[in-house]
C-alpha positions in Angstrom: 106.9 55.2 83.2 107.5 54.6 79.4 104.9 52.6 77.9 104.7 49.2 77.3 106.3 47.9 73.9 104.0 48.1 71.0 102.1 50.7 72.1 101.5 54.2 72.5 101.0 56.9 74.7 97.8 57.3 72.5 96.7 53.5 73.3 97.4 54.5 77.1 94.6 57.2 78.8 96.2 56.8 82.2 99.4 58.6 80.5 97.2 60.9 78.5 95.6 62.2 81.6 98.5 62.7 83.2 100.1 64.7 80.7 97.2 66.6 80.8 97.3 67.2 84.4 100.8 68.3 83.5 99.7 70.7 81.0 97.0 72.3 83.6 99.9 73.1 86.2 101.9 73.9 83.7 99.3 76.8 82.3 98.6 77.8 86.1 102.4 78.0 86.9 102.7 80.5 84.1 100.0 82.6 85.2 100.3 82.7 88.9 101.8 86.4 90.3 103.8 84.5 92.4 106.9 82.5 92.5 104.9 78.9 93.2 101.8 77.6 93.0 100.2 77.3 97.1 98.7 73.4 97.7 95.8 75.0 97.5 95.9 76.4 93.7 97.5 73.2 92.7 94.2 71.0 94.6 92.3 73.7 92.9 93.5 73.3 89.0 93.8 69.1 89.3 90.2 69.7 90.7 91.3 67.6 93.7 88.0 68.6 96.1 85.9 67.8 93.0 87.5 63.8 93.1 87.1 63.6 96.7 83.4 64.6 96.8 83.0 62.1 93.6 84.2 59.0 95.9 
């Protein structure tokens, strides 16, 4: 989703998160022994049990 006109992906922390999400899976992708990342590791690096247990 490209940002609205007139702003920024700076102005926008919904996209700035996400690219940081991104960024995370991207790092863990690189470092995994295997070929992909299990649901697990992915839940695991976007801290997915941590946002549950937060709601």
């Amino acid at each position: 989703m490209a940002p609205s006109p007139g702003t920024s992906v700076q102005d926008d922390p919904v996209a700035l998160a996400e690219i940081d999400l991104c960024g995370e899976l991207m790092i863990a992708a690189s470092a995994a022994d295997e070929d992909r990342l299990s649901f697990a590791r992915i839940d695991e690096v976007l801290e997915v049990a941590r946002s549950r247990a937060a709601s």
